[in-house]
Amino acid sequence: MIKVAPSILSCDFSQLGTEIKKTDLWGADWIHIDIMDGHFVPNITFGAPIVKSIRPFTDKTFDCHLMISEPLKYAEDFAKAGADIINFHIECQSPIEDTIDKIKSLGCKVGLTLKPKTPAEAVFPFLDRLDMVLIMTVEPGFGGQKFMSDMLPKISAISNECKRRNINIPIEVDGGISMTTAPDAVNAGATVLVAGSAVYGSENPAEIIRNLQRI
Ligand code: DX5
Ligand code: ZN
């Protein structure tokens, strides 16, 4: 079944703990936490202390998406704060191999993330060391943007390369995911759907999550 990871970027920050608890009860598979440093992307969100403060509100997997320039420097803070998965960008300034090693040594799962302009092939040399791949379907930085359907061939290319090499890892997509756009992403090979505005902007978030899971 398809997994759904609501992005708390679109939740009510004044009620963070309650929102996390609700997201758990709605049936979310993972909680997607967007970390932005105002340098790698033109926006600032949460740091490790916030991740730590929401950790007690659910046992669900914390899927931390680091949109930061130096993930190697901060990975340990997020691991200690309770991250289960640490996704970092292939376009960052830290050495990729060392950052993968570091995240694994901290006991977390590691994912590499690709911005829209980065080609599928960029991640191929690292595939057998990764626990997942995260493909951006919007420019990272903000919630509520339009799904870029020209990313569909990239999702297929990465999914096919994994199949060809017998690598069975989740392929997560992030940005503009809704019941309108998700079926194409799933057909292309996505197995985990991040959804921010589609979930938190809905009258019935549990139903949206259920419908996305059933695609
Ligand atoms: C964008 C973030 C996304 C974002 C998704 O930089 O990585 O996780 O919150 O939000 P929606 O689903 O509204 O596009
Ligand atoms: Zn994200």
Tab-separated table of C-alpha atoms and ligand atoms in Angstrom:
chain	number	residue	atom	x	y	z
A	1	MET	CA	0.000	0.000	0.000
A	2	ILE	CA	1.017	3.576	-0.636
A	3	LYS	CA	2.284	5.419	2.435
A	4	VAL	CA	1.205	8.975	3.237
A	5	ALA	CA	3.443	11.432	5.073
A	6	PRO	CA	1.571	14.642	5.935
A	7	SER	CA	3.898	17.654	5.915
A	8	ILE	CA	3.372	19.573	9.134
A	9	LEU	CA	4.523	22.723	7.326
A	10	SER	CA	0.815	23.311	6.629
A	11	CYS	CA	-0.500	22.587	10.143
A	12	ASP	CA	-1.386	25.068	12.885
A	13	PHE	CA	1.993	25.863	14.485
A	14	SER	CA	0.340	27.335	17.585
A	15	GLN	CA	-1.013	23.822	18.363
A	16	LEU	CA	1.906	21.707	17.171
A	17	GLY	CA	1.574	18.887	19.716
A	18	THR	CA	-2.179	18.535	19.194
A	19	GLU	CA	-1.753	18.675	15.431
A	20	ILE	CA	0.786	15.826	15.531
A	21	LYS	CA	-1.546	13.746	17.700
A	22	LYS	CA	-4.435	14.394	15.309
A	23	THR	CA	-2.295	13.523	12.291
A	24	ASP	CA	-1.452	10.202	13.941
A	25	LEU	CA	-5.156	9.475	14.597
A	26	TRP	CA	-6.090	10.369	11.006
A	27	GLY	CA	-3.998	7.375	9.943
A	28	ALA	CA	-0.836	9.008	8.626
A	29	ASP	CA	1.995	6.532	8.006
A	30	TRP	CA	4.848	8.956	8.619
A	31	ILE	CA	5.105	12.562	9.828
A	32	HIS	CA	7.027	14.686	7.304
A	33	ILE	CA	8.987	17.501	8.955
A	34	ASP	CA	10.402	20.218	6.675
A	35	ILE	CA	13.581	21.739	8.056
A	36	MET	CA	14.619	24.947	6.244
A	37	ASP	CA	17.632	27.093	7.075
A	38	GLY	CA	16.967	30.288	5.106
A	39	HIS	CA	20.146	29.597	3.121
A	40	PHE	CA	19.613	26.417	1.115
A	41	VAL	CA	16.034	27.605	0.547
A	42	PRO	CA	14.563	31.096	0.982
A	43	ASN	CA	12.518	30.219	4.078
A	44	ILE	CA	13.115	29.267	7.733
A	45	THR	CA	11.079	26.682	9.643
A	46	PHE	CA	12.011	24.499	12.594
A	47	GLY	CA	15.216	23.307	14.208
A	48	ALA	CA	16.038	20.219	16.246
A	49	PRO	CA	14.557	21.562	19.537
A	50	ILE	CA	11.103	21.730	17.906
A	51	VAL	CA	11.494	18.167	16.580
A	52	LYS	CA	12.395	17.060	20.115
A	53	SER	CA	9.401	18.864	21.599
A	54	ILE	CA	6.892	17.112	19.308
A	55	ARG	CA	8.493	13.659	19.587
A	56	PRO	CA	6.385	12.591	22.624
A	57	PHE	CA	3.095	13.189	20.755
A	58	THR	CA	3.312	10.147	18.451
A	59	ASP	CA	5.206	6.922	17.818
A	60	LYS	CA	4.921	7.356	14.049
A	61	THR	CA	8.045	7.594	11.925
A	62	PHE	CA	9.534	11.100	11.857
A	63	ASP	CA	10.587	11.739	8.256
A	64	CYS	CA	12.861	14.789	8.476
A	65	HIS	CA	13.481	16.578	5.189
A	66	LEU	CA	16.563	18.731	5.650
A	67	MET	CA	16.540	21.672	3.245
A	68	ILE	CA	19.757	22.974	4.726
A	69	SER	CA	23.187	23.750	3.280
A	70	GLU	CA	25.217	21.674	5.741
A	71	PRO	CA	23.353	18.487	6.725
A	72	LEU	CA	26.571	16.808	7.912
A	73	LYS	CA	26.944	19.469	10.591
A	74	TYR	CA	23.392	19.126	11.948
A	75	ALA	CA	22.467	15.451	11.356
A	76	GLU	CA	23.355	14.459	14.903
A	77	ASP	CA	21.089	17.141	16.409
A	78	PHE	CA	18.113	15.812	14.436
A	79	ALA	CA	18.924	12.178	15.255
A	80	LYS	CA	19.099	13.035	18.964
A	81	ALA	CA	15.839	14.969	18.673
A	82	GLY	CA	14.074	11.822	17.480
A	83	ALA	CA	14.281	11.717	13.678
A	84	ASP	CA	13.792	8.208	12.261
A	85	ILE	CA	14.566	9.107	8.652
A	86	ILE	CA	16.889	11.918	7.599
A	87	ASN	CA	16.499	13.070	4.012
A	88	PHE	CA	19.109	15.535	2.793
A	89	HIS	CA	19.623	17.218	-0.550
A	90	ILE	CA	22.139	16.010	-3.100
A	91	GLU	CA	22.668	19.710	-3.981
A	92	CYS	CA	23.878	20.560	-0.447
A	93	GLN	CA	27.389	21.663	0.516
A	94	SER	CA	28.285	18.663	2.691
A	95	PRO	CA	30.157	15.691	1.197
A	96	ILE	CA	27.471	13.182	0.181
A	97	GLU	CA	29.222	9.916	1.142
A	98	ASP	CA	30.286	11.251	4.536
A	99	THR	CA	26.789	12.520	5.242
A	100	ILE	CA	25.255	9.138	4.340
A	101	ASP	CA	27.773	7.417	6.649
A	102	LYS	CA	27.109	9.873	9.460
A	103	ILE	CA	23.324	9.483	9.318
A	104	LYS	CA	23.624	5.684	9.287
A	105	SER	CA	26.058	5.751	12.191
A	106	LEU	CA	23.467	7.711	14.162
A	107	GLY	CA	21.009	4.827	13.709
A	108	CYS	CA	18.696	6.702	11.329
A	109	LYS	CA	17.516	5.752	7.870
A	110	VAL	CA	18.986	7.940	5.164
A	111	GLY	CA	17.426	9.372	2.031
A	112	LEU	CA	18.799	11.579	-0.719
A	113	THR	CA	16.555	14.301	-2.081
A	114	LEU	CA	16.577	15.831	-5.561
A	115	LYS	CA	15.459	19.335	-6.492
A	116	PRO	CA	13.442	19.622	-9.723
A	117	LYS	CA	16.423	20.687	-11.852
A	118	THR	CA	18.636	17.793	-10.691
A	119	PRO	CA	18.549	14.852	-13.114
A	120	ALA	CA	17.569	11.329	-12.020
A	121	GLU	CA	21.050	9.998	-12.845
A	122	ALA	CA	22.624	12.151	-10.096
A	123	VAL	CA	21.330	9.752	-7.436
A	124	PHE	CA	22.246	6.497	-9.257
A	125	PRO	CA	25.787	6.168	-7.820
A	126	PHE	CA	24.370	6.297	-4.277
A	127	LEU	CA	21.283	4.094	-4.679
A	128	ASP	CA	22.649	0.951	-3.066
A	129	ARG	CA	23.653	2.885	0.070
A	130	LEU	CA	20.300	4.604	0.558
A	131	ASP	CA	17.184	3.659	2.510
A	132	MET	CA	15.007	5.839	0.275
A	133	VAL	CA	14.937	8.556	-2.380
A	134	LEU	CA	12.889	11.756	-2.132
A	135	ILE	CA	11.959	13.455	-5.389
A	136	MET	CA	10.794	17.078	-5.218
A	137	THR	CA	7.814	17.842	-7.420
A	138	VAL	CA	7.976	21.572	-6.559
A	139	GLU	CA	10.918	23.912	-5.902
A	140	PRO	CA	11.662	23.349	-2.194
A	141	GLY	CA	10.911	26.175	0.208
A	142	PHE	CA	7.161	26.559	0.491
A	143	GLY	CA	3.975	24.535	0.844
A	144	GLY	CA	0.946	24.961	-1.378
A	145	GLN	CA	2.711	25.071	-4.760
A	146	LYS	CA	1.607	23.460	-8.001
A	147	PHE	CA	2.734	19.881	-8.775
A	148	MET	CA	5.319	19.816	-11.580
A	149	SER	CA	4.116	17.043	-13.890
A	150	ASP	CA	7.364	17.266	-15.850
A	151	MET	CA	8.929	15.438	-12.874
A	152	LEU	CA	7.012	12.238	-13.745
A	153	PRO	CA	9.738	10.886	-16.091
A	154	LYS	CA	12.278	11.406	-13.300
A	155	ILE	CA	10.159	9.375	-10.867
A	156	SER	CA	9.938	6.580	-13.475
A	157	ALA	CA	13.659	6.712	-14.233
A	158	ILE	CA	14.613	6.309	-10.566
A	159	SER	CA	11.972	3.655	-9.960
A	160	ASN	CA	13.105	1.670	-13.020
A	161	GLU	CA	16.771	1.928	-12.085
A	162	CYS	CA	15.947	0.571	-8.596
A	163	LYS	CA	14.018	-2.325	-10.132
A	164	ARG	CA	16.792	-3.052	-12.627
A	165	ARG	CA	19.327	-3.279	-9.788
A	166	ASN	CA	16.976	-5.113	-7.413
A	167	ILE	CA	17.018	-2.254	-4.929
A	168	ASN	CA	13.784	-2.234	-2.980
A	169	ILE	CA	13.541	1.171	-1.299
A	170	PRO	CA	10.671	3.640	-0.879
A	171	ILE	CA	10.393	6.371	-3.508
A	172	GLU	CA	8.861	9.435	-1.909
A	173	VAL	CA	7.477	12.444	-3.763
A	174	ASP	CA	7.007	15.873	-2.230
A	175	GLY	CA	5.158	18.945	-3.469
A	176	GLY	CA	1.692	19.639	-4.819
A	177	ILE	CA	0.402	16.138	-4.051
A	178	SER	CA	-3.394	15.815	-4.035
A	179	MET	CA	-5.996	13.313	-5.239
A	180	THR	CA	-5.658	14.970	-8.658
A	181	THR	CA	-1.874	14.679	-8.989
A	182	ALA	CA	-1.032	11.634	-6.842
A	183	PRO	CA	-2.288	8.900	-9.226
A	184	ASP	CA	0.226	9.965	-11.906
A	185	ALA	CA	3.040	10.021	-9.342
A	186	VAL	CA	2.092	6.533	-8.138
A	187	ASN	CA	1.848	5.216	-11.698
A	188	ALA	CA	5.338	6.569	-12.301
A	189	GLY	CA	6.663	4.624	-9.302
A	190	ALA	CA	6.166	6.738	-6.166
A	191	THR	CA	5.410	4.673	-3.047
A	192	VAL	CA	5.339	7.399	-0.367
A	193	LEU	CA	3.334	10.599	-0.818
A	194	VAL	CA	4.086	13.780	1.131
A	195	ALA	CA	1.013	15.993	1.353
A	196	GLY	CA	0.847	19.288	3.207
A	197	SER	CA	-1.902	21.618	2.063
A	198	ALA	CA	-4.042	18.742	0.705
A	199	VAL	CA	-4.235	17.198	4.190
A	200	TYR	CA	-4.293	20.204	6.534
A	201	GLY	CA	-6.438	22.297	4.202
A	202	SER	CA	-9.099	19.612	4.013
A	203	GLU	CA	-12.415	19.383	5.884
A	204	ASN	CA	-11.772	15.664	6.260
A	205	PRO	CA	-8.026	14.964	6.530
A	206	ALA	CA	-8.536	11.301	7.537
A	207	GLU	CA	-10.457	10.674	4.324
A	208	ILE	CA	-7.798	12.376	2.177
A	209	ILE	CA	-5.096	10.253	3.790
A	210	ARG	CA	-7.149	7.082	3.281
A	211	ASN	CA	-7.854	7.901	-0.350
A	212	LEU	CA	-4.208	8.638	-1.054
A	213	GLN	CA	-3.175	5.364	0.609
A	214	ARG	CA	-5.598	3.432	-1.613
A	215	ILE	CA	-4.300	4.780	-4.926
B	1	DX5	C1	8.363	22.107	0.244
B	1	DX5	C2	8.244	21.027	1.294
B	1	DX5	C3	7.022	20.207	1.181
B	1	DX5	C4	5.733	20.979	1.354
B	1	DX5	C5	4.634	20.198	0.714
B	1	DX5	O1	9.625	22.650	0.301
B	1	DX5	O2	9.342	20.137	1.202
B	1	DX5	O3	7.070	19.110	2.087
B	1	DX5	O4	5.410	21.229	2.672
B	1	DX5	O5	3.476	20.962	0.776
B	1	DX5	P1	2.310	20.793	-0.294
B	1	DX5	O6	1.819	19.384	-0.167
B	1	DX5	O7	1.318	21.818	0.137
B	1	DX5	O8	2.909	21.063	-1.642
B	2	ZN	ZN	9.319	18.202	2.354
